[in-house]
Tab-separated table of C-alpha atoms in Angstrom:
chain	number	residue	atom	x	y	z
A	46	UNK	CA	0.000	0.000	0.000
A	47	UNK	CA	1.302	3.452	-0.924
A	48	UNK	CA	2.383	5.727	1.893
A	49	UNK	CA	-0.047	8.359	3.169
A	50	UNK	CA	2.678	10.916	3.781
A	51	UNK	CA	6.272	11.734	2.936
A	52	UNK	CA	7.616	14.095	5.617
A	53	UNK	CA	10.790	16.182	5.778
A	54	UNK	CA	11.111	16.673	2.030
A	55	UNK	CA	12.753	19.740	0.515
A	56	UNK	CA	12.097	21.359	-2.850
A	57	UNK	CA	14.054	20.319	-5.909
A	58	UNK	CA	15.358	23.860	-6.446
A	59	UNK	CA	17.099	23.710	-3.044
A	60	UNK	CA	18.857	20.433	-3.869
A	61	UNK	CA	19.910	21.753	-7.290
A	62	UNK	CA	21.420	24.710	-5.454
A	63	UNK	CA	23.425	22.354	-3.238
A	64	UNK	CA	24.553	20.212	-6.172
A	65	UNK	CA	25.708	22.979	-8.515
A	66	UNK	CA	28.916	23.954	-6.607
A	67	UNK	CA	30.117	20.325	-6.577
A	68	UNK	CA	32.716	18.968	-9.009
A	69	UNK	CA	31.567	16.657	-11.803
A	70	UNK	CA	31.289	13.141	-10.354
A	71	UNK	CA	31.291	14.418	-6.759
A	72	UNK	CA	28.632	13.348	-4.238
A	73	UNK	CA	27.768	15.249	-1.060
A	74	UNK	CA	27.738	13.522	2.316
A	75	UNK	CA	24.420	15.236	3.141
A	76	UNK	CA	21.113	13.395	2.806
A	77	UNK	CA	18.005	15.007	1.312
A	78	UNK	CA	14.449	13.861	0.689
A	79	UNK	CA	12.584	14.848	-2.469
A	80	UNK	CA	9.116	14.067	-3.784
A	81	UNK	CA	7.538	14.715	-7.146
A	82	UNK	CA	6.484	13.224	-10.463
A	83	UNK	CA	8.706	11.144	-12.729
A	84	UNK	CA	8.642	12.602	-16.242
A	85	UNK	CA	11.544	10.777	-17.881
A	86	UNK	CA	13.386	7.466	-17.525
A	87	UNK	CA	16.595	6.133	-19.063
A	88	UNK	CA	18.042	2.713	-18.195
A	89	UNK	CA	21.796	2.259	-18.502
A	90	UNK	CA	22.784	-1.164	-17.219
A	91	UNK	CA	23.026	-1.029	-13.423
A	92	UNK	CA	22.133	2.651	-13.323
A	93	UNK	CA	18.657	4.120	-13.909
A	94	UNK	CA	18.219	7.821	-14.645
A	95	UNK	CA	14.903	9.464	-13.726
A	96	UNK	CA	13.773	13.077	-14.153
A	97	UNK	CA	11.848	14.242	-11.082
A	98	UNK	CA	9.677	17.366	-11.199
A	99	UNK	CA	8.021	19.384	-8.448
A	100	UNK	CA	6.658	22.940	-8.475
A	101	UNK	CA	10.142	24.402	-8.005
A	102	UNK	CA	11.766	22.661	-10.964
A	103	UNK	CA	13.341	19.484	-12.305
A	104	UNK	CA	16.298	17.349	-11.220
A	105	UNK	CA	18.002	14.205	-12.429
A	106	UNK	CA	17.853	11.188	-10.139
A	107	UNK	CA	20.722	8.694	-10.332
A	108	UNK	CA	19.481	5.319	-9.124
A	109	UNK	CA	22.322	2.755	-8.693
A	110	UNK	CA	20.560	-0.604	-8.548
A	111	UNK	CA	22.927	-1.867	-5.849
A	112	UNK	CA	21.489	0.829	-3.564
A	113	UNK	CA	17.871	1.082	-4.673
A	114	UNK	CA	17.127	-2.415	-5.911
A	115	UNK	CA	14.906	-2.775	-8.970
A	116	UNK	CA	13.325	0.542	-9.947
A	117	UNK	CA	9.635	-0.240	-10.466
A	118	UNK	CA	8.604	3.202	-11.656
A	119	UNK	CA	6.449	4.254	-14.632
A	120	UNK	CA	6.375	7.641	-16.346
A	121	UNK	CA	3.961	9.826	-14.399
A	122	UNK	CA	4.299	8.003	-11.058
A	123	UNK	CA	4.685	10.182	-7.970
A	124	UNK	CA	7.648	9.063	-5.901
A	125	UNK	CA	9.569	9.984	-2.782
A	126	UNK	CA	13.336	9.552	-2.700
A	127	UNK	CA	16.170	9.857	-0.189
A	128	UNK	CA	19.725	10.457	-1.331
A	129	UNK	CA	22.682	12.787	-1.691
A	130	UNK	CA	23.083	15.928	-3.825
A	131	UNK	CA	25.668	15.287	-6.541
A	132	UNK	CA	27.037	16.371	-9.908
A	133	UNK	CA	26.830	13.700	-12.590
A	134	UNK	CA	29.937	12.961	-14.630
A	135	UNK	CA	28.606	15.216	-17.396
A	136	UNK	CA	27.984	17.990	-14.860
A	137	UNK	CA	24.200	17.729	-14.422
A	138	UNK	CA	22.979	18.654	-10.875
A	139	UNK	CA	21.500	15.425	-9.530
A	140	UNK	CA	20.474	13.391	-6.519
A	141	UNK	CA	22.086	9.984	-6.004
A	142	UNK	CA	19.246	7.868	-4.649
A	143	UNK	CA	19.554	5.474	-1.711
A	144	UNK	CA	15.838	4.770	-1.272
A	145	UNK	CA	12.877	5.186	-3.616
A	146	UNK	CA	9.212	4.820	-2.714
A	147	UNK	CA	6.231	4.985	-5.063
A	148	UNK	CA	3.634	7.296	-3.474
A	149	UNK	CA	0.998	7.245	-6.223
A	150	UNK	CA	0.664	5.154	-9.385
A	151	UNK	CA	-0.412	6.764	-12.631
A	152	UNK	CA	-3.447	5.039	-14.200
A	153	UNK	CA	-3.853	7.061	-17.410
A	154	UNK	CA	-0.793	7.650	-19.609
A	155	UNK	CA	0.526	11.195	-19.776
A	156	UNK	CA	0.704	13.054	-23.100
A	157	UNK	CA	3.937	12.659	-25.054
A	158	UNK	CA	6.530	13.855	-22.550
A	159	UNK	CA	8.741	15.313	-25.274
A	160	UNK	CA	6.149	17.450	-27.049
A	161	UNK	CA	4.061	18.109	-23.946
A	162	UNK	CA	0.426	19.180	-24.124
A	163	UNK	CA	0.235	21.555	-27.091
A	164	UNK	CA	-3.451	21.634	-28.085
A	165	UNK	CA	-4.623	25.018	-26.777
A	166	UNK	CA	-8.176	24.002	-25.895
A	167	UNK	CA	-6.965	20.848	-24.125
A	168	UNK	CA	-4.538	22.966	-22.121
A	169	UNK	CA	-7.482	25.032	-20.860
A	170	UNK	CA	-9.806	22.078	-20.276
A	171	UNK	CA	-7.210	19.911	-18.574
A	172	UNK	CA	-5.109	22.540	-16.889
A	173	UNK	CA	-3.683	19.945	-14.485
A	174	UNK	CA	-1.961	18.266	-17.452
A	175	UNK	CA	-0.841	21.615	-18.849
A	176	UNK	CA	0.822	22.382	-15.515
A	177	UNK	CA	2.410	18.943	-15.392
A	178	UNK	CA	3.784	18.934	-18.913
A	179	UNK	CA	4.641	22.589	-19.610
A	180	UNK	CA	7.247	24.269	-17.431
A	181	UNK	CA	6.300	27.700	-18.836
A	182	UNK	CA	2.688	27.303	-17.714
A	183	UNK	CA	3.794	26.425	-14.212
A	184	UNK	CA	6.125	29.425	-14.150
A	185	UNK	CA	3.395	31.783	-15.422
A	186	UNK	CA	0.967	30.887	-12.667
A	187	UNK	CA	3.614	31.165	-9.990
A	188	UNK	CA	4.395	34.604	-11.417
A	189	UNK	CA	0.720	35.497	-11.155
A	190	UNK	CA	0.727	34.483	-7.494
A	191	UNK	CA	3.754	36.674	-6.844
A	192	UNK	CA	2.006	39.590	-8.584
A	193	UNK	CA	-0.948	39.378	-6.198
A	194	UNK	CA	1.360	39.019	-3.190
A	195	UNK	CA	3.378	42.063	-4.267
A	196	UNK	CA	0.222	44.147	-4.695
A	197	UNK	CA	-1.031	43.173	-1.235
A	198	UNK	CA	2.341	43.919	0.303
A	199	UNK	CA	2.521	47.376	-1.278
A	200	UNK	CA	-1.030	48.395	-0.316
A	201	UNK	CA	-0.698	47.021	3.201
A	202	UNK	CA	2.521	49.001	3.677
A	203	UNK	CA	0.719	52.122	2.440
A	204	UNK	CA	-1.933	51.800	5.155
A	205	UNK	CA	-4.760	50.198	3.161
A	206	UNK	CA	-7.067	47.673	4.814
A	207	UNK	CA	-8.028	44.565	2.841
A	208	UNK	CA	-11.744	43.760	3.052
A	209	UNK	CA	-14.333	41.436	1.518
A	210	UNK	CA	-17.656	42.567	0.065
A	211	UNK	CA	-20.661	40.539	-1.180
A	212	UNK	CA	-20.455	38.535	-4.386
A	213	UNK	CA	-24.231	38.058	-4.386
A	214	UNK	CA	-25.872	41.486	-4.504
A	215	UNK	CA	-29.520	42.596	-4.553
A	216	UNK	CA	-28.533	45.272	-7.095
A	217	UNK	CA	-25.562	45.260	-9.409
A	218	UNK	CA	-23.515	48.371	-10.045
A	219	UNK	CA	-20.105	49.952	-10.285
A	220	UNK	CA	-19.610	49.319	-13.987
A	221	UNK	CA	-21.204	49.023	-17.416
A	222	UNK	CA	-22.072	45.358	-17.921
A	223	UNK	CA	-24.813	42.788	-18.091
A	224	UNK	CA	-24.920	40.704	-14.906
A	225	UNK	CA	-25.389	37.025	-14.182
A	226	UNK	CA	-28.651	36.471	-12.330
A	227	UNK	CA	-29.384	33.804	-9.733
A	228	UNK	CA	-32.144	33.219	-7.184
A	229	UNK	CA	-32.085	32.903	-3.411
A	230	UNK	CA	-34.630	30.401	-2.113
A	231	UNK	CA	-34.107	31.658	1.431
A	232	UNK	CA	-34.767	35.309	0.553
A	233	UNK	CA	-37.165	34.474	-2.295
A	234	UNK	CA	-35.567	37.072	-4.532
A	235	UNK	CA	-33.244	37.340	-7.495
A	236	UNK	CA	-29.639	38.225	-6.786
A	237	UNK	CA	-26.823	39.290	-9.093
A	238	UNK	CA	-23.226	38.151	-9.215
A	239	UNK	CA	-21.301	41.342	-8.725
A	240	UNK	CA	-19.916	43.169	-11.727
A	241	UNK	CA	-17.735	45.340	-9.454
A	242	UNK	CA	-16.958	45.881	-5.768
A	243	UNK	CA	-17.124	49.678	-6.008
A	244	UNK	CA	-20.373	50.614	-4.298
A	245	UNK	CA	-19.741	48.455	-1.251
A	246	UNK	CA	-16.155	49.619	-0.838
A	247	UNK	CA	-17.256	53.249	-0.911
A	248	UNK	CA	-19.803	52.493	1.800
A	249	UNK	CA	-16.764	51.570	3.909
A	250	UNK	CA	-15.198	54.961	3.173
A	251	UNK	CA	-18.412	56.524	4.500
A	252	UNK	CA	-17.957	54.293	7.551
A	253	UNK	CA	-14.536	55.764	8.248
A	254	UNK	CA	-12.118	53.039	7.082
A	255	UNK	CA	-10.463	55.691	4.848
A	256	UNK	CA	-8.196	53.357	2.797
A	257	UNK	CA	-9.666	50.041	1.678
A	258	UNK	CA	-9.014	47.509	-1.046
A	259	UNK	CA	-10.334	44.183	-2.260
A	260	UNK	CA	-8.870	41.607	-4.636
A	261	UNK	CA	-11.625	39.320	-5.819
A	262	UNK	CA	-13.712	37.843	-8.591
A	263	UNK	CA	-16.162	39.886	-10.643
A	264	UNK	CA	-18.607	38.439	-13.166
A	265	UNK	CA	-19.933	39.990	-16.368
A	266	UNK	CA	-22.294	38.231	-18.735
A	267	UNK	CA	-20.247	38.931	-21.831
A	268	UNK	CA	-18.262	37.075	-24.461
A	269	UNK	CA	-14.590	36.205	-24.603
A	270	UNK	CA	-11.886	38.205	-26.318
A	271	UNK	CA	-8.144	38.103	-25.867
A	272	UNK	CA	-8.661	40.486	-22.918
A	273	UNK	CA	-12.208	39.648	-21.731
A	274	UNK	CA	-13.451	36.779	-19.618
A	275	UNK	CA	-16.910	36.453	-18.012
A	276	UNK	CA	-15.186	35.648	-14.709
A	277	UNK	CA	-12.134	37.738	-13.858
A	278	UNK	CA	-10.112	39.063	-10.940
A	279	UNK	CA	-10.050	42.742	-10.012
A	280	UNK	CA	-8.238	44.895	-7.523
A	281	UNK	CA	-10.244	47.918	-6.389
A	282	UNK	CA	-9.081	50.464	-3.850
A	283	UNK	CA	-10.564	53.648	-2.410
A	284	UNK	CA	-8.589	56.327	-0.620
A	285	UNK	CA	-10.169	59.143	1.380
A	286	UNK	CA	-8.826	62.693	1.036
A	287	UNK	CA	-7.319	61.937	-2.410
A	288	UNK	CA	-8.359	62.701	-5.991
A	289	UNK	CA	-7.654	61.156	-9.388
A	290	UNK	CA	-4.281	62.835	-9.736
A	291	UNK	CA	-3.116	61.289	-6.457
A	292	UNK	CA	-4.438	57.973	-7.766
A	293	UNK	CA	-2.501	58.332	-11.039
A	294	UNK	CA	0.749	58.579	-9.091
A	295	UNK	CA	-0.177	55.689	-6.819
A	296	UNK	CA	-1.041	53.251	-9.626
A	297	UNK	CA	1.966	53.985	-11.843
A	298	UNK	CA	4.251	53.550	-8.836
A	299	UNK	CA	2.434	50.345	-7.819
A	300	UNK	CA	2.786	48.733	-11.260
A	301	UNK	CA	6.465	49.698	-11.439
A	302	UNK	CA	7.074	48.280	-7.963
A	303	UNK	CA	5.260	45.033	-8.724
A	304	UNK	CA	7.259	44.574	-11.936
A	305	UNK	CA	10.531	45.103	-10.083
A	306	UNK	CA	9.509	42.809	-7.204
A	307	UNK	CA	8.295	40.003	-9.454
A	308	UNK	CA	10.572	40.241	-12.518
A	309	UNK	CA	13.503	42.325	-11.314
A	310	UNK	CA	12.973	44.747	-14.226
A	311	UNK	CA	10.460	47.229	-15.639
A	312	UNK	CA	11.059	46.078	-19.237
A	313	UNK	CA	8.651	43.488	-20.586
A	314	UNK	CA	7.656	42.207	-24.017
A	315	UNK	CA	3.905	42.176	-24.571
A	316	UNK	CA	2.115	41.442	-27.843
A	317	UNK	CA	5.409	41.642	-29.718
A	318	UNK	CA	6.478	45.052	-28.399
A	319	UNK	CA	8.897	46.083	-25.679
A	320	UNK	CA	7.169	48.046	-22.939
A	321	UNK	CA	8.805	49.990	-20.114
A	322	UNK	CA	6.628	50.150	-16.999
A	323	UNK	CA	8.696	52.733	-15.164
A	324	UNK	CA	6.882	55.759	-13.709
A	325	UNK	CA	5.910	58.443	-14.594
A	326	UNK	CA	3.618	57.493	-17.474
A	327	UNK	CA	2.451	59.659	-20.353
A	328	UNK	CA	-0.821	61.556	-19.727
A	329	UNK	CA	-3.270	62.470	-22.521
A	330	UNK	CA	-6.736	64.057	-22.271
A	331	UNK	CA	-9.513	61.809	-23.610
A	332	UNK	CA	-10.954	64.571	-25.794
A	333	UNK	CA	-7.529	65.375	-27.277
A	334	UNK	CA	-6.917	61.697	-28.111
A	335	UNK	CA	-10.200	61.473	-30.038
A	336	UNK	CA	-9.703	64.874	-31.645
A	337	UNK	CA	-6.348	63.698	-32.995
A	338	UNK	CA	-8.346	61.169	-35.054
A	339	UNK	CA	-10.989	63.723	-36.064
A	340	UNK	CA	-13.555	61.914	-33.914
A	341	UNK	CA	-14.429	64.372	-31.173
A	342	UNK	CA	-17.968	65.706	-31.523
A	343	UNK	CA	-20.998	65.740	-29.249
A	344	UNK	CA	-23.368	65.238	-32.170
A	345	UNK	CA	-24.318	61.533	-32.310
A	346	UNK	CA	-25.283	61.530	-35.987
A	347	UNK	CA	-22.094	63.316	-36.962
A	348	UNK	CA	-19.969	60.886	-34.946
A	349	UNK	CA	-21.765	57.886	-36.419
A	350	UNK	CA	-21.117	59.237	-39.899
A	351	UNK	CA	-17.411	59.767	-39.239
A	352	UNK	CA	-17.061	56.221	-37.903
A	353	UNK	CA	-18.933	54.675	-40.818
A	354	UNK	CA	-16.782	56.644	-43.258
A	355	UNK	CA	-13.834	54.803	-41.712
A	356	UNK	CA	-15.522	51.431	-42.146
A	357	UNK	CA	-16.625	50.982	-38.512
A	358	UNK	CA	-19.913	49.098	-38.012
A	359	UNK	CA	-22.139	51.107	-35.615
A	360	UNK	CA	-25.486	49.260	-35.709
A	361	UNK	CA	-25.057	48.080	-32.110
A	362	UNK	CA	-24.281	51.617	-30.885
A	363	UNK	CA	-27.634	53.144	-29.938
A	364	UNK	CA	-26.478	56.169	-27.942
A	365	UNK	CA	-23.824	58.860	-28.227
A	366	UNK	CA	-21.966	57.375	-25.246
A	367	UNK	CA	-21.721	54.016	-26.981
A	368	UNK	CA	-20.469	55.668	-30.173
A	369	UNK	CA	-17.783	57.608	-28.303
A	370	UNK	CA	-16.674	54.491	-26.463
A	371	UNK	CA	-16.533	52.594	-29.775
A	372	UNK	CA	-14.452	55.356	-31.371
A	373	UNK	CA	-12.044	55.248	-28.448
A	374	UNK	CA	-11.654	51.450	-28.405
A	375	UNK	CA	-11.263	51.213	-32.183
A	376	UNK	CA	-8.846	54.065	-32.874
A	377	UNK	CA	-7.247	55.346	-29.660
A	378	UNK	CA	-6.675	52.340	-27.414
A	379	UNK	CA	-4.617	50.228	-29.873
A	380	UNK	CA	-2.070	53.055	-30.187
A	381	UNK	CA	-1.359	53.276	-26.440
A	382	UNK	CA	1.563	50.841	-26.328
A	383	UNK	CA	3.800	52.450	-23.722
A	384	UNK	CA	2.061	53.002	-20.357
A	385	UNK	CA	-0.375	55.871	-20.876
A	386	UNK	CA	-2.995	57.540	-18.698
A	387	UNK	CA	-6.030	58.835	-20.608
A	388	UNK	CA	-7.953	61.296	-18.451
A	389	UNK	CA	-10.924	63.702	-18.248
A	390	UNK	CA	-13.834	61.754	-19.764
A	391	UNK	CA	-17.317	62.856	-20.877
A	392	UNK	CA	-19.798	62.655	-18.016
A	393	UNK	CA	-22.026	60.289	-20.020
A	394	UNK	CA	-19.335	57.600	-19.754
A	395	UNK	CA	-18.677	58.070	-16.042
A	396	UNK	CA	-21.637	58.014	-13.646
A	397	UNK	CA	-19.486	57.971	-10.496
A	398	UNK	CA	-16.810	60.582	-11.211
A	399	UNK	CA	-16.805	64.179	-9.995
A	400	UNK	CA	-16.949	66.950	-12.578
A	401	UNK	CA	-13.816	68.908	-13.398
A	402	UNK	CA	-13.613	72.436	-12.041
A	403	UNK	CA	-13.872	74.128	-15.468
A	404	UNK	CA	-16.407	71.933	-17.321
A	405	UNK	CA	-19.348	70.071	-15.753
A	406	UNK	CA	-19.640	67.942	-18.918
A	407	UNK	CA	-16.151	66.497	-18.281
A	408	UNK	CA	-15.344	64.403	-15.204
A	409	UNK	CA	-12.211	63.487	-13.278
A	410	UNK	CA	-11.777	59.959	-14.559
A	411	UNK	CA	-8.811	58.185	-16.082
A	412	UNK	CA	-8.075	54.852	-17.665
A	413	UNK	CA	-4.566	53.503	-18.076
A	414	UNK	CA	-3.210	51.394	-20.913
A	415	UNK	CA	-0.250	49.164	-21.692
A	416	UNK	CA	0.439	47.409	-24.978
A	417	UNK	CA	-2.762	48.746	-26.546
A	418	UNK	CA	-4.879	47.264	-23.743
A	419	UNK	CA	-6.717	48.912	-20.867
A	420	UNK	CA	-5.415	47.793	-17.482
A	421	UNK	CA	-7.891	49.700	-15.337
A	422	UNK	CA	-10.049	52.658	-14.539
A	423	UNK	CA	-10.103	55.341	-11.831
A	424	UNK	CA	-12.087	58.349	-10.586
A	425	UNK	CA	-12.312	61.217	-8.249
A	426	UNK	CA	-15.476	59.851	-6.670
A	427	UNK	CA	-18.768	61.706	-6.339
A	428	UNK	CA	-19.317	62.296	-2.641
A	429	UNK	CA	-22.560	64.280	-2.792
A	430	UNK	CA	-25.715	62.174	-2.527
A	431	UNK	CA	-27.892	64.536	-4.572
A	432	UNK	CA	-25.394	64.683	-7.416
A	433	UNK	CA	-25.097	60.880	-7.358
A	434	UNK	CA	-28.877	60.513	-7.549
A	435	UNK	CA	-28.879	62.790	-10.620
A	436	UNK	CA	-26.177	60.658	-12.261
A	437	UNK	CA	-28.207	57.507	-11.650
A	438	UNK	CA	-31.169	59.211	-13.281
A	439	UNK	CA	-28.958	60.094	-16.265
A	440	UNK	CA	-27.970	56.426	-16.548
A	441	UNK	CA	-31.608	55.312	-16.448
A	442	UNK	CA	-32.203	57.585	-19.447
A	443	UNK	CA	-29.186	56.027	-21.157
A	444	UNK	CA	-30.715	52.594	-20.519
A	445	UNK	CA	-34.063	53.727	-21.898
A	446	UNK	CA	-32.175	54.827	-25.019
A	447	UNK	CA	-31.122	51.245	-25.629
A	448	UNK	CA	-27.863	50.804	-23.680
A	449	UNK	CA	-28.410	47.499	-21.851
A	450	UNK	CA	-25.174	48.009	-19.904
A	451	UNK	CA	-26.247	51.315	-18.330
A	452	UNK	CA	-26.185	51.654	-14.529
A	453	UNK	CA	-29.439	50.661	-12.827
A	454	UNK	CA	-29.050	52.860	-9.770
A	455	UNK	CA	-28.741	52.005	-6.073
A	456	UNK	CA	-30.933	53.973	-3.600
A	457	UNK	CA	-29.214	52.395	-0.587
A	458	UNK	CA	-25.844	53.651	-1.831
A	459	UNK	CA	-27.299	57.142	-2.328
A	460	UNK	CA	-28.568	57.006	1.256
A	461	UNK	CA	-25.086	56.008	2.465
A	462	UNK	CA	-23.622	59.036	0.675
A	463	UNK	CA	-26.184	61.266	2.378
A	464	UNK	CA	-24.302	60.681	5.648
A	465	UNK	CA	-21.217	62.270	4.119
A	466	UNK	CA	-18.196	60.746	2.366
A	467	UNK	CA	-14.759	62.407	2.363
A	468	UNK	CA	-13.232	63.417	-0.965
A	469	UNK	CA	-12.094	60.065	-2.351
A	470	UNK	CA	-9.973	58.646	-5.140
A	471	UNK	CA	-10.890	55.174	-6.378
A	472	UNK	CA	-9.302	52.720	-8.800
A	473	UNK	CA	-9.811	49.340	-10.438
A	474	UNK	CA	-6.950	47.229	-11.813
A	475	UNK	CA	-7.454	44.040	-13.826
A	476	UNK	CA	-5.255	41.406	-12.200
A	477	UNK	CA	-5.589	39.047	-15.171
A	478	UNK	CA	-4.534	41.760	-17.616
A	479	UNK	CA	-1.579	42.791	-15.477
A	480	UNK	CA	-0.573	39.115	-15.359
A	481	UNK	CA	-0.773	39.016	-19.166
A	482	UNK	CA	1.630	41.959	-19.409
A	483	UNK	CA	4.121	40.624	-16.851
A	484	UNK	CA	4.149	37.076	-18.256
A	485	UNK	CA	4.062	38.191	-21.900
A	486	UNK	CA	0.918	36.179	-22.643
A	487	UNK	CA	-1.383	37.394	-25.420
A	488	UNK	CA	-4.640	35.797	-24.193
A	489	UNK	CA	-6.425	36.211	-20.877
A	490	UNK	CA	-7.225	32.494	-20.785
A	491	UNK	CA	-3.496	31.806	-20.545
A	492	UNK	CA	-3.354	33.478	-17.126
A	493	UNK	CA	-6.621	32.110	-15.674
A	494	UNK	CA	-6.167	28.627	-14.250
A	495	UNK	CA	-9.636	27.365	-15.136
A	496	UNK	CA	-11.198	29.671	-17.767
A	497	UNK	CA	-14.866	29.356	-18.650
A	498	UNK	CA	-15.355	27.172	-21.727
A	499	UNK	CA	-18.327	25.995	-23.737
A	500	UNK	CA	-19.411	22.532	-22.651
A	501	UNK	CA	-18.384	19.799	-25.046
A	502	UNK	CA	-21.028	17.676	-26.774
């Protein structure tokens, strides 16, 4: 019967580190215990070579039959071994095995261990095999974990408090999206999977927590693209007594710090282009970016005509706000390769941002982009309950005009604001998209362990 435990093991990377300083053919007097999966085997007379893999890496096992006895191991078996760090005669860091124990037998053959698992859809559907067979996949997801840890560390050091807010919400809000709907038997009412954490986090600012953040799943009932997934991970933070310019500085410094902590550099290659994540980033007004393409106008018919002249299909765009957003995503966003902050948006696109001092039709909002892709969104938050109620009313009119993603409104949130909220800067950052940039992956499904997929027939 296979063992139920294998205590006192160390990671392969540690043993490789001990073996590398040794001379070729030299064996250490120290004893180490390793456990992992066997992914290669070569028999050479009275010596069997195995490749052992754990999450930290791969090492060669040298199994002299006079020490180990017969090596009854199949490719894919999980084994535990005891032995000495060594350098093989050809210089490969190794472990010379004294004892070998099979901990779990494989029952289904692994994919070809030389070519790995290469079919993209199978990699998503059977991620466990992708992780087993592809070292790069394993490295990418460990990088993603370090990204999240680095973000938490930075925000915690800056005095933010990590919190958790409801995933199931009686009203959805905080973004433009169609929600997933479910039903509570206990409450006998429909509930929505959250599309954002915003409105609950700002309630906490009202409550005096002053600096809060949450890293968690959001859900939007939308299709896939290289940068969209119906289930995704977001960081949102809210900071009292700050505005969007303070938030610009905070996010560009955060991304630079995370890149340095995780990769040791601010230079990355994303979608075939070298990107430098070092602060400060370029800043461009939203209106100026559209005007540079001859696409800034507040007349919906005129804007539709200009887009259609350029071959852009606008049948799905029913309102001016949708047309402006389409113009931005089609012409402006793809050009923003180096980190760029686009700021000061039309009020119709931003129901939660405070107006600028000189123009009530423009609000203090920014989005930030890397490699032609939006990473996140930020505001100087509205902190007046009457103004927020008016913005919700504006969004209801937008919805009546045919925009199914318009905000529905939240009277309870308006009531919370009526008790007074400090001036506040808020931000959302797409963790999956940041992971794409820092791992150099072109598709969001490559950085989500178990992406949503259509069920097979």
